[in-house]
Coordinates of C-alpha atoms in Angstrom, one line a residue:
Chain T
M1 CA 113.0 89.3 130.7
R2 CA 115.6 91.1 132.7
P3 CA 116.7 94.4 131.2
E4 CA 120.4 94.8 130.4
P5 CA 122.4 96.8 132.9
G6 CA 121.8 100.5 132.6
L7 CA 118.4 100.0 130.9
S8 CA 116.1 99.4 133.9
F9 CA 114.9 103.0 133.8
A10 CA 111.8 102.1 131.8
T11 CA 110.5 99.5 134.3
S12 CA 110.9 101.9 137.2
F13 CA 109.3 104.8 135.2
A14 CA 106.4 102.8 133.8
Q15 CA 105.3 101.1 137.0
A16 CA 103.8 104.2 138.5
L17 CA 102.3 105.7 135.3
L18 CA 98.9 104.0 135.5
D19 CA 99.0 103.4 139.3
P20 CA 98.2 106.5 141.3
A21 CA 98.9 104.6 144.6
R22 CA 102.6 104.4 143.7
E23 CA 105.2 107.0 144.7
T24 CA 107.1 109.0 142.1
P25 CA 110.0 106.8 140.9
E26 CA 113.2 107.6 142.7
I27 CA 115.2 107.7 139.5
V28 CA 113.7 111.0 138.4
T29 CA 114.3 114.5 139.7
G30 CA 113.8 118.1 139.0
P31 CA 116.7 120.4 138.2
N32 CA 119.2 121.3 141.1
G33 CA 117.6 118.8 143.5
K34 CA 114.1 120.1 143.0
A35 CA 111.2 117.7 143.7
A36 CA 109.7 115.7 140.8
A37 CA 106.2 114.7 142.0
K38 CA 104.2 117.3 140.0
R39 CA 106.7 116.9 137.1
Y40 CA 106.2 113.2 137.0
A41 CA 102.5 113.7 137.4
V42 CA 102.5 115.4 133.9
Y43 CA 103.4 112.1 132.4
R44 CA 100.8 110.3 134.5
N45 CA 98.2 112.8 133.4
N46 CA 99.2 112.7 129.7
V47 CA 99.0 108.9 129.6
T48 CA 95.6 108.6 131.5
V49 CA 93.9 111.4 129.8
S50 CA 95.1 110.6 126.3
L51 CA 93.9 107.0 126.7
I52 CA 90.6 108.1 128.1
E53 CA 90.3 110.4 125.0
S54 CA 91.2 107.5 122.7
L55 CA 88.3 105.5 124.2
A56 CA 86.0 108.5 123.8
A57 CA 87.0 108.7 120.2
V58 CA 86.1 105.0 119.6
Y59 CA 82.9 105.2 121.6
P60 CA 81.2 108.6 121.0
A61 CA 77.6 107.3 121.4
V62 CA 78.4 105.5 124.6
Q63 CA 79.8 108.8 126.0
R64 CA 76.8 110.8 124.7
I65 CA 74.5 108.3 126.5
T66 CA 76.3 108.3 129.8
G67 CA 77.5 111.9 129.8
A68 CA 81.2 112.9 129.8
E69 CA 81.7 112.6 133.6
F70 CA 80.3 109.1 133.9
F71 CA 82.2 108.0 130.8
R72 CA 85.5 109.4 131.9
A73 CA 85.3 107.7 135.3
M74 CA 84.4 104.4 133.7
A75 CA 87.1 104.8 131.0
R76 CA 89.7 105.7 133.7
F77 CA 89.1 102.3 135.4
H78 CA 89.4 100.6 132.1
V79 CA 92.5 102.4 131.0
R80 CA 94.2 101.4 134.3
S81 CA 93.2 97.8 134.1
H82 CA 93.5 97.3 130.3
P83 CA 96.2 99.7 128.9
P84 CA 96.6 99.3 125.1
T85 CA 98.9 96.7 123.8
S86 CA 99.3 98.2 120.3
P87 CA 100.5 101.6 119.3
L88 CA 97.6 101.9 116.9
L89 CA 94.9 103.6 119.0
F90 CA 92.2 102.9 116.6
E91 CA 92.6 99.2 117.6
Y92 CA 92.2 100.1 121.3
G93 CA 89.3 99.3 123.5
R94 CA 88.3 95.8 122.2
E95 CA 87.7 94.7 125.8
F96 CA 85.7 97.8 126.7
P97 CA 82.2 96.4 125.8
E98 CA 82.8 93.4 128.2
F99 CA 84.1 95.9 130.8
I100 CA 80.9 98.0 130.4
E101 CA 78.8 94.8 130.9
A102 CA 80.5 94.2 134.2
Y103 CA 80.7 97.8 135.3
E104 CA 78.7 98.2 138.5
H105 CA 77.4 101.7 137.7
A106 CA 76.3 100.7 134.2
Q107 CA 73.9 97.9 135.3
T108 CA 70.8 100.1 134.7
M109 CA 71.8 100.3 131.0
P110 CA 72.1 96.6 130.0
W111 CA 72.1 97.6 126.3
L112 CA 75.1 99.9 126.6
A113 CA 77.7 97.2 125.9
D114 CA 76.0 96.3 122.7
V115 CA 75.9 99.9 121.5
A116 CA 79.7 99.9 122.3
R117 CA 80.1 96.7 120.2
I118 CA 78.4 98.4 117.3
E119 CA 80.8 101.4 117.7
R120 CA 83.8 99.1 117.8
A121 CA 82.6 97.4 114.6
W122 CA 82.0 100.8 113.0
L123 CA 85.6 101.8 113.6
D124 CA 86.9 98.4 112.3
A125 CA 84.8 98.9 109.2
Y126 CA 86.2 102.4 108.8
H127 CA 89.8 101.2 108.7
A128 CA 89.2 97.9 106.9
G129 CA 90.8 97.2 103.6
D130 CA 89.4 98.7 100.4
A131 CA 87.5 96.4 98.1
A132 CA 84.8 96.9 95.4
P133 CA 81.5 95.4 96.6
L134 CA 79.8 92.6 94.6
S135 CA 77.6 93.8 91.8
P136 CA 73.9 92.7 92.1
A137 CA 74.2 91.7 88.4
R138 CA 76.6 88.9 89.4
L139 CA 73.9 87.1 91.4
S140 CA 71.2 87.4 88.6
A141 CA 73.7 85.9 86.1
I142 CA 73.7 82.6 88.0
A143 CA 71.5 79.8 86.8
P144 CA 68.6 79.2 89.3
A145 CA 69.7 75.5 89.6
R146 CA 73.1 76.6 90.9
L147 CA 72.0 79.3 93.3
A148 CA 71.9 77.1 96.4
D149 CA 75.6 76.3 95.9
A150 CA 76.7 79.9 95.6
V151 CA 79.4 80.9 98.1
F152 CA 80.0 84.6 99.0
I153 CA 83.3 86.3 100.0
P154 CA 82.7 88.8 102.7
H155 CA 83.9 92.4 102.3
P156 CA 86.8 93.2 104.6
A157 CA 84.6 95.9 106.3
M158 CA 81.6 93.6 106.9
R159 CA 80.6 93.1 110.6
I160 CA 77.6 91.7 112.4
V161 CA 76.6 92.6 116.0
R162 CA 73.6 90.8 117.6
S163 CA 71.8 92.3 120.5
P164 CA 68.8 91.3 122.7
Y165 CA 68.1 95.1 123.0
S166 CA 67.3 97.9 120.6
A167 CA 71.1 98.5 120.2
V168 CA 70.9 99.7 116.6
T169 CA 68.2 102.3 117.3
I170 CA 70.0 103.5 120.3
F171 CA 73.3 103.7 118.4
A172 CA 71.8 105.6 115.5
A173 CA 70.1 108.0 117.8
N174 CA 73.3 108.9 119.7
R175 CA 75.9 109.1 116.9
G176 CA 74.6 112.5 115.7
S177 CA 73.9 115.8 117.4
T178 CA 70.2 115.8 117.3
P179 CA 68.4 115.1 120.6
A180 CA 67.4 111.4 121.0
A181 CA 63.7 110.7 121.4
R182 CA 62.6 108.1 124.0
I183 CA 63.5 104.6 122.7
D184 CA 61.9 101.3 123.7
A185 CA 65.1 99.4 124.5
S186 CA 63.6 96.0 124.8
R187 CA 63.3 94.9 121.1
P188 CA 66.1 92.7 119.9
E189 CA 68.0 94.2 117.1
D190 CA 70.9 92.9 115.0
A191 CA 73.3 95.2 113.2
L192 CA 75.0 94.9 109.8
I193 CA 78.0 97.1 109.5
T194 CA 79.5 97.7 106.0
R195 CA 81.6 100.2 104.1
P196 CA 81.1 99.6 100.4
E197 CA 83.1 102.7 99.4
F198 CA 84.2 105.2 102.1
D199 CA 81.1 105.7 104.2
V200 CA 80.4 103.2 107.0
A201 CA 76.8 102.2 107.1
V202 CA 75.0 100.5 110.0
R203 CA 71.7 98.7 109.1
H204 CA 69.1 96.9 111.2
L205 CA 69.0 93.3 109.9
P206 CA 65.5 91.7 109.5
A207 CA 64.5 88.5 111.3
G208 CA 66.9 85.7 110.7
G209 CA 69.2 88.1 108.8
A210 CA 72.1 87.9 111.2
V211 CA 72.2 84.1 111.2
F212 CA 72.0 84.2 107.4
A213 CA 74.7 86.8 107.0
A214 CA 77.0 85.2 109.5
G215 CA 76.5 81.8 107.7
L216 CA 77.4 83.3 104.3
A217 CA 80.4 85.2 105.8
S218 CA 81.7 81.9 107.3
G219 CA 81.6 80.3 103.9
Q220 CA 78.3 78.4 104.0
P221 CA 76.6 78.0 100.5
L222 CA 73.5 80.1 100.0
G223 CA 71.1 77.2 100.3
E224 CA 72.6 76.0 103.6
A225 CA 72.8 79.5 105.1
A226 CA 69.1 80.1 104.2
A227 CA 68.0 76.8 105.8
T228 CA 69.9 77.7 109.0
A229 CA 68.2 81.2 109.0
L230 CA 64.8 79.6 108.5
D231 CA 65.4 77.3 111.4
A232 CA 66.2 80.3 113.6
S233 CA 63.4 82.5 112.2
P234 CA 60.4 81.0 110.5
D235 CA 59.5 84.3 108.8
F236 CA 62.9 84.7 107.3
D237 CA 62.7 85.9 103.7
I238 CA 65.6 84.8 101.5
A239 CA 65.0 87.1 98.5
S240 CA 64.9 90.4 100.4
N241 CA 67.8 89.3 102.7
I242 CA 70.2 88.4 100.0
A243 CA 69.3 91.6 98.0
G244 CA 69.7 93.7 101.1
L245 CA 73.1 92.2 101.9
I246 CA 74.4 92.8 98.4
E247 CA 73.0 96.3 98.3
A248 CA 74.7 97.1 101.6
G249 CA 78.0 96.0 100.2
A250 CA 78.5 93.0 102.5
F251 CA 80.4 90.9 99.9
T252 CA 83.1 91.4 97.3
S253 CA 82.5 88.3 95.1
L254 CA 80.8 85.0 94.8
A255 CA 81.6 81.6 93.4
A256 CA 78.8 79.4 92.1
G257 CA 80.6 76.2 91.2
D258 CA 80.6 77.4 87.6
A259 CA 83.6 79.7 87.9
Chain I
M1 CA 121.9 91.7 98.3
S2 CA 121.0 88.9 95.9
T3 CA 120.9 89.7 92.2
V4 CA 117.9 87.5 91.7
T5 CA 115.7 89.9 93.6
K6 CA 112.6 90.4 91.5
S7 CA 111.9 94.1 90.5
T8 CA 108.7 95.1 92.3
G9 CA 108.1 98.4 90.7
P10 CA 109.0 102.0 91.7
A11 CA 106.6 102.4 94.6
A12 CA 107.3 99.1 96.2
V13 CA 110.5 100.1 98.0
P14 CA 111.3 103.4 99.7
L15 CA 113.6 105.8 97.9
R16 CA 117.2 105.6 99.2
F17 CA 117.2 109.3 99.6
A18 CA 114.5 111.8 100.3
T19 CA 113.5 114.4 97.7
P20 CA 114.7 117.7 99.0
I21 CA 111.9 120.2 99.5
G22 CA 113.9 123.3 100.4
G23 CA 113.1 126.0 102.8
V24 CA 109.3 125.8 102.9
A25 CA 106.9 126.0 105.7
G26 CA 104.3 123.3 106.3
T27 CA 101.6 122.3 108.7
S28 CA 100.2 119.3 110.4
F29 CA 97.6 117.7 108.2
K30 CA 94.2 117.4 110.1
P31 CA 91.4 115.5 108.2
E32 CA 88.9 118.2 109.2
H33 CA 90.9 120.6 107.0
L34 CA 90.8 118.4 103.9
P35 CA 87.9 120.1 102.2
A36 CA 89.3 123.6 102.7
I37 CA 92.8 122.4 101.5
L38 CA 91.4 120.7 98.4
A39 CA 89.2 123.7 97.6
A40 CA 92.2 126.1 97.7
G41 CA 94.2 123.9 95.3
P42 CA 97.9 123.2 95.4
R43 CA 99.9 125.5 97.6
R44 CA 103.5 126.1 98.5
G45 CA 104.5 124.1 101.5
F46 CA 104.1 120.5 102.8
F47 CA 102.0 118.5 105.1
E48 CA 103.1 116.3 108.0
V49 CA 101.1 113.4 109.3
H50 CA 101.5 111.1 112.3
A51 CA 102.4 107.8 110.8
E52 CA 100.3 105.7 113.2
N53 CA 97.0 107.4 112.0
Y54 CA 97.6 105.8 108.5
M55 CA 98.4 102.3 109.6
G56 CA 95.0 100.9 109.0
D57 CA 94.4 98.7 105.9
G58 CA 92.2 101.2 104.0
G59 CA 89.2 103.5 104.2
P60 CA 88.9 107.3 104.4
P61 CA 92.3 108.0 106.1
H62 CA 94.3 106.6 103.1
R63 CA 91.9 108.3 100.6
A64 CA 92.6 111.6 102.4
L65 CA 96.3 111.1 102.4
E66 CA 96.4 110.2 98.8
A67 CA 94.5 113.4 98.0
I68 CA 97.0 115.5 99.9
R69 CA 100.0 113.6 98.5
R70 CA 98.8 114.2 94.9
D71 CA 99.7 117.8 95.0
H72 CA 102.0 118.3 98.0
S73 CA 105.2 117.0 99.6
L74 CA 104.7 114.9 102.7
S75 CA 106.4 114.5 105.9
L76 CA 105.9 111.2 107.8
H77 CA 106.3 111.7 111.5
G78 CA 106.4 108.6 113.6
V79 CA 105.2 108.9 117.2
C80 CA 105.2 105.3 118.6
M81 CA 108.4 103.5 117.5
S82 CA 109.7 103.7 121.1
I83 CA 113.2 104.3 119.8
G84 CA 114.3 105.5 123.3
G85 CA 113.1 102.4 125.2
P86 CA 115.1 99.4 126.2
R87 CA 112.8 96.9 124.6
P88 CA 113.5 95.5 121.1
L89 CA 111.7 97.5 118.4
D90 CA 108.2 96.1 117.5
K91 CA 108.9 94.4 114.2
A92 CA 105.4 94.5 113.0
H93 CA 105.3 98.3 113.7
L94 CA 108.6 98.8 111.9
A95 CA 107.1 96.9 108.9
R96 CA 104.0 99.1 108.9
F97 CA 106.3 102.2 109.1
R98 CA 108.4 101.0 106.2
G99 CA 105.2 100.3 104.2
L100 CA 104.0 103.9 104.6
V101 CA 107.4 105.2 103.5
A102 CA 107.2 103.0 100.4
R103 CA 103.6 103.8 99.6
Y104 CA 103.7 107.6 100.1
Q105 CA 107.4 108.4 99.3
P106 CA 107.5 111.2 101.9
A107 CA 110.1 114.0 101.5
L108 CA 110.8 113.8 105.3
V109 CA 110.7 110.9 107.7
S110 CA 111.1 111.5 111.4
E111 CA 110.7 109.9 114.8
H112 CA 111.3 110.9 118.5
L113 CA 114.0 110.5 121.0
A114 CA 111.5 109.0 123.5
W115 CA 109.8 105.8 124.4
S116 CA 106.1 104.9 124.7
T117 CA 105.9 101.1 125.0
H118 CA 107.2 98.9 127.8
E119 CA 106.6 95.2 128.4
T120 CA 103.2 94.8 126.7
S121 CA 101.7 98.3 127.5
F122 CA 101.5 101.2 125.1
F123 CA 101.4 104.5 127.1
N124 CA 100.6 106.9 124.2
D125 CA 103.0 109.5 125.5
L126 CA 106.6 110.5 124.6
L127 CA 108.4 109.4 127.7
P128 CA 111.9 110.5 128.7
L129 CA 115.1 108.5 129.0
P130 CA 118.4 108.9 130.9
Y131 CA 121.4 109.9 128.8
T132 CA 124.0 107.3 129.5
E133 CA 126.4 105.2 127.5
A134 CA 124.0 102.2 127.9
T135 CA 121.0 104.1 126.6
L136 CA 123.1 105.7 123.8
A137 CA 124.1 102.3 122.5
C138 CA 120.5 101.1 122.6
V139 CA 119.1 104.1 120.8
C140 CA 121.7 103.9 118.1
D141 CA 120.9 100.2 117.6
H142 CA 117.2 101.0 117.2
I143 CA 117.9 103.9 114.7
D144 CA 120.1 101.6 112.7
Q145 CA 117.2 99.2 112.4
V146 CA 114.8 101.9 111.4
Q147 CA 117.2 103.3 108.8
E148 CA 117.9 99.8 107.4
A149 CA 114.1 99.2 107.1
I150 CA 113.3 102.5 105.4
R151 CA 116.5 102.6 103.3
R152 CA 117.3 106.2 104.1
P153 CA 118.3 108.5 107.0
L154 CA 115.8 109.1 109.7
L155 CA 115.4 112.6 111.3
L156 CA 115.4 112.3 115.1
E157 CA 113.5 114.9 117.1
N158 CA 114.8 116.4 120.4
P159 CA 112.3 115.8 123.2
S160 CA 110.5 118.2 125.6
T161 CA 110.8 116.8 129.1
Y162 CA 109.5 117.5 132.6
V163 CA 111.9 115.4 134.7
A164 CA 115.6 114.6 134.6
F165 CA 117.2 111.3 135.5
R166 CA 119.7 111.0 138.4
E167 CA 121.7 108.5 136.4
S168 CA 122.2 110.8 133.3
S169 CA 125.9 111.3 132.6
M170 CA 125.6 113.3 129.3
R171 CA 124.0 116.6 128.3
E172 CA 121.0 116.1 125.9
T173 CA 122.9 118.0 123.1
E174 CA 126.0 115.8 123.7
F175 CA 123.7 112.7 123.5
I176 CA 122.0 113.7 120.3
R177 CA 125.3 114.7 118.7
A178 CA 126.7 111.3 119.5
I179 CA 123.6 109.6 118.0
A180 CA 123.9 111.5 114.8
E181 CA 127.6 110.8 114.5
R182 CA 127.2 107.1 115.2
T183 CA 124.1 106.4 113.0
G184 CA 124.3 109.1 110.3
C185 CA 120.7 110.1 111.1
G186 CA 119.5 113.6 110.5
L187 CA 117.9 115.8 113.1
L188 CA 114.5 117.4 113.5
L189 CA 115.0 120.4 115.8
D190 CA 111.8 121.2 117.7
V191 CA 112.4 124.7 118.8
N192 CA 109.4 124.8 121.1
N193 CA 110.7 121.6 122.8
V194 CA 114.0 123.4 123.4
F195 CA 112.2 126.4 124.9
V196 CA 110.0 124.1 127.1
S197 CA 112.8 122.0 128.4
A198 CA 115.0 125.0 129.0
A199 CA 112.3 126.5 131.2
N200 CA 111.6 123.2 132.9
H201 CA 115.2 122.4 133.7
G202 CA 116.6 125.9 134.2
F203 CA 119.0 126.0 131.3
S204 CA 119.6 128.6 128.6
A205 CA 117.8 127.8 125.3
L206 CA 120.5 129.8 123.5
D207 CA 123.3 127.7 125.1
Y208 CA 121.5 124.5 124.1
L209 CA 121.2 125.8 120.5
A210 CA 124.8 126.8 120.5
D211 CA 125.7 123.2 121.5
F212 CA 123.2 121.5 119.1
P213 CA 124.6 120.0 115.8
L214 CA 122.7 122.5 113.7
S215 CA 124.4 121.3 110.5
R216 CA 122.5 118.0 110.8
V217 CA 119.1 119.7 111.2
Q218 CA 116.8 119.0 108.2
E219 CA 113.5 119.9 109.6
I220 CA 112.2 122.3 112.3
H221 CA 109.1 122.0 114.4
L222 CA 107.3 125.0 116.0
A223 CA 104.3 124.6 118.2
G224 CA 102.4 126.2 121.1
H225 CA 102.9 125.3 124.8
A226 CA 100.9 125.7 128.0
E227 CA 101.9 126.9 131.5
Q228 CA 101.6 125.0 134.7
A229 CA 103.5 125.0 138.1
D230 CA 106.0 122.5 139.4
D231 CA 106.3 121.2 143.0
E232 CA 107.9 124.5 144.2
G233 CA 105.2 126.6 142.5
D234 CA 107.7 127.6 139.7
L235 CA 106.7 127.7 136.1
L236 CA 106.5 124.4 134.3
L237 CA 105.9 124.5 130.6
I238 CA 103.8 121.8 128.9
D239 CA 104.4 120.8 125.3
S240 CA 100.6 120.9 124.5
H241 CA 100.5 121.7 120.7
D242 CA 97.2 123.4 121.3
G243 CA 97.7 127.0 120.5
P244 CA 99.8 129.5 118.4
V245 CA 103.6 129.5 118.6
A246 CA 104.9 131.8 121.4
D247 CA 106.7 135.0 120.6
A248 CA 109.9 133.8 122.4
V249 CA 109.8 130.6 120.3
W250 CA 109.6 132.7 117.1
K251 CA 112.6 134.7 118.2
L252 CA 114.6 131.5 118.9
Y253 CA 113.5 130.1 115.5
E254 CA 114.8 133.2 113.7
I255 CA 118.1 132.8 115.4
V256 CA 118.3 129.1 114.3
I257 CA 117.4 130.0 110.7
Q258 CA 120.0 132.7 110.7
R259 CA 122.6 130.2 111.6
R260 CA 121.4 127.1 109.8
G261 CA 119.8 128.7 106.7
A262 CA 116.3 127.9 105.5
V263 CA 115.1 124.3 106.2
P264 CA 111.6 122.8 106.0
T265 CA 109.6 124.1 109.0
L266 CA 106.5 122.6 110.4
I267 CA 103.7 124.3 112.4
E268 CA 102.4 121.5 114.7
W269 CA 98.9 121.8 116.1
D270 CA 97.4 118.6 117.5
S271 CA 94.6 119.6 119.9
R272 CA 92.0 122.4 120.0
I273 CA 92.6 122.5 116.3
P274 CA 91.7 125.9 114.7
D275 CA 90.1 126.5 111.3
W276 CA 92.5 126.0 108.4
P277 CA 93.1 129.7 107.8
V278 CA 94.5 130.1 111.3
L279 CA 97.0 127.2 110.9
Q280 CA 97.8 128.4 107.4
A281 CA 98.6 131.9 108.8
E282 CA 101.1 130.4 111.3
A283 CA 102.9 128.6 108.4
A284 CA 102.9 131.9 106.4
A285 CA 104.6 133.6 109.4
A286 CA 107.3 130.9 109.3
Q287 CA 107.6 131.2 105.5
V288 CA 108.3 135.0 105.8
I289 CA 111.3 134.2 108.1
L290 CA 112.5 131.4 105.8
D291 CA 112.3 133.7 102.7
R292 CA 114.0 136.5 104.5
H293 CA 117.0 134.3 105.3
R294 CA 117.0 132.6 102.0
S295 CA 117.3 135.9 100.1
A296 CA 119.9 137.0 102.5
A297 CA 121.9 133.8 101.9
M298 CA 121.5 134.2 98.2
A299 CA 122.6 137.9 98.3
G300 CA 125.6 136.7 100.4
E301 CA 126.5 134.2 97.8
R302 CA 126.4 136.7 95.0
H303 CA 128.7 139.1 96.9
A304 CA 131.1 136.2 97.5
A305 CA 131.1 135.3 93.8

C-alpha cells in the first residue's frame, strides 16, 4: 500500500531499524544541521536490544543453557529476520524453536529447540484464560458402561510438547537457579503443561501419555483415545494416565453422553 | 445509538468520564512489588500499568491487577497503539485496549505521541514522527478512533526524541496544542521527556513549558534518564526509566505544579527496578511538592474569598 503524501516518513525510518547495513535515513537530522547517525542508532539499539530481551524473557532456560553471549547473538539474528508482528510481546518468538533447530552454532544441542518449545508452551499456559479444572469426582460419577464414550474439554492452558530428547528434565533443571547436574539427554520425554489455578506446571508424561492426552484434547472419546495410545505404546496404562491428567488440571469438563 | 441496545451491566462499557483522583503521586506497578504492596495495605496514591502487559486472556497478570485495583486507583498507559504512525490503527489492539478500560475502569487512560508498528513489524520502541499538517491530520484521526472506542478523552504524552525530521514545519508544542484543540484529548506531560528532548535538540525546557498547553495536562510523568554522546561528542540524553528522577527534572516539575496546580503525578521506573521502598520514596517526594502547592492554592482561595 502506498502511503499518503506526507506520510512516507515511517517507511524511510523503519527500513534501517533492523538492518545495520543501511545508512541513517536522510529524513532525520540533529539540531542545527548536526549529524544524526549516533542519534538514529539509539532507536536501532532500543529496538534490537529490547526485542532480544523479549526473547530472553520467553526463553530463560535456553539462555541459561547457552550462556548470555551465545543467546544474544542467536537472538539478534532471529530478531532481524523475524521481528514481532504483534504488539503483545508475550506472543513473540513462536518461530524461535524452529530457528534454533536450524541455527548452525546450536547443532551440538539437538534438544535445545524442544526445551524452547516447552518454554513457549509455559508462557502460553501462563497467559491462557482462567477456568476451573475438572473435579476427579466427575469421572467417578460416570457409569462404567459409559466411560468409553466420555469426551473431555481441554483446559485453555493445557499444552503437550513431545521430544525425542530429555527435554522435560533439561527444562526443569534450567528454569531455577540451582546448578544443573549432568543429564542424559537421549531419553525421549513428553511434556504436559497445565495451569489449574495460577501456577504453571510442567509434567513428564508416561509412555503413551502424550498420544492419549492429545487424542482427548482433540475430542476423541476416552475409549478411542486409549486404544490409540495402546497402539503407540503397549505398556500404556489408562487408569493412571487419566487420573494423572485430571489431577494436573488438563481438562475443564467432560460429557459422557448422559448430560 | 439504537434504543434497543441491551444493557450489559455496569462493568461492560467504559465510563464516559474518568473518576478524578486529585493531586496524588503514584508509581509504575511492577509485579515483583505485589507482595510488599499488599502487605502494606491500601495507601494514598495510584498505580500505572502498561496496557499491553494485561492483554492476555487470564492468569497471574490479571489476578495481580485485580488485587491492586481493589484498593487503589489505576492508570492505564498504552505503549503500542502506534497513534503517530501512518498506518490505520490495529482494530484488534484497539478492541483489547477498550476491553481493559471497561474491565478495570481506570481513573487515567493515556497513550504516546509516537509510533511502533509499520507494515507488519512491531518495533517495540516509541519512534518519532515529523510535525506537519499531514501527520497532524493522521494523529487526530487516530485519537478520534481511540476516544470513540474508550468513550472518554485520552491523555496524550509528549515524546522524548533523539532526532528531528527535516520536513517538520511545526514546533512540538504547537503540534500537541493543535491535537488537543482538534480532538479534545487531555495531555500527559512527561517532564523528564521535556528535559531529555531539550538537551538533545538544544532548546530551553522552560521555553517549551511556557508554550505547552498546561491547562490540558491531567497527568505528569517523572522518570530517570541516562547520558550518552551524540555524533559530535556532545551530551545525548536517553529516556531510560532506569534510575531516580534527576534534580533538574524535580526543579522543572515544581515549576509546572506551581503554574498548573496539583495533578496526578507518576514515578516511572521500568528497568533496573529497585525494591518497593525506593520507588515509594520517589513518589513520596512528588507528593510533598503536590501537597505544598495544593495547600498554597487553598490558602490563595481563602484569601480571595
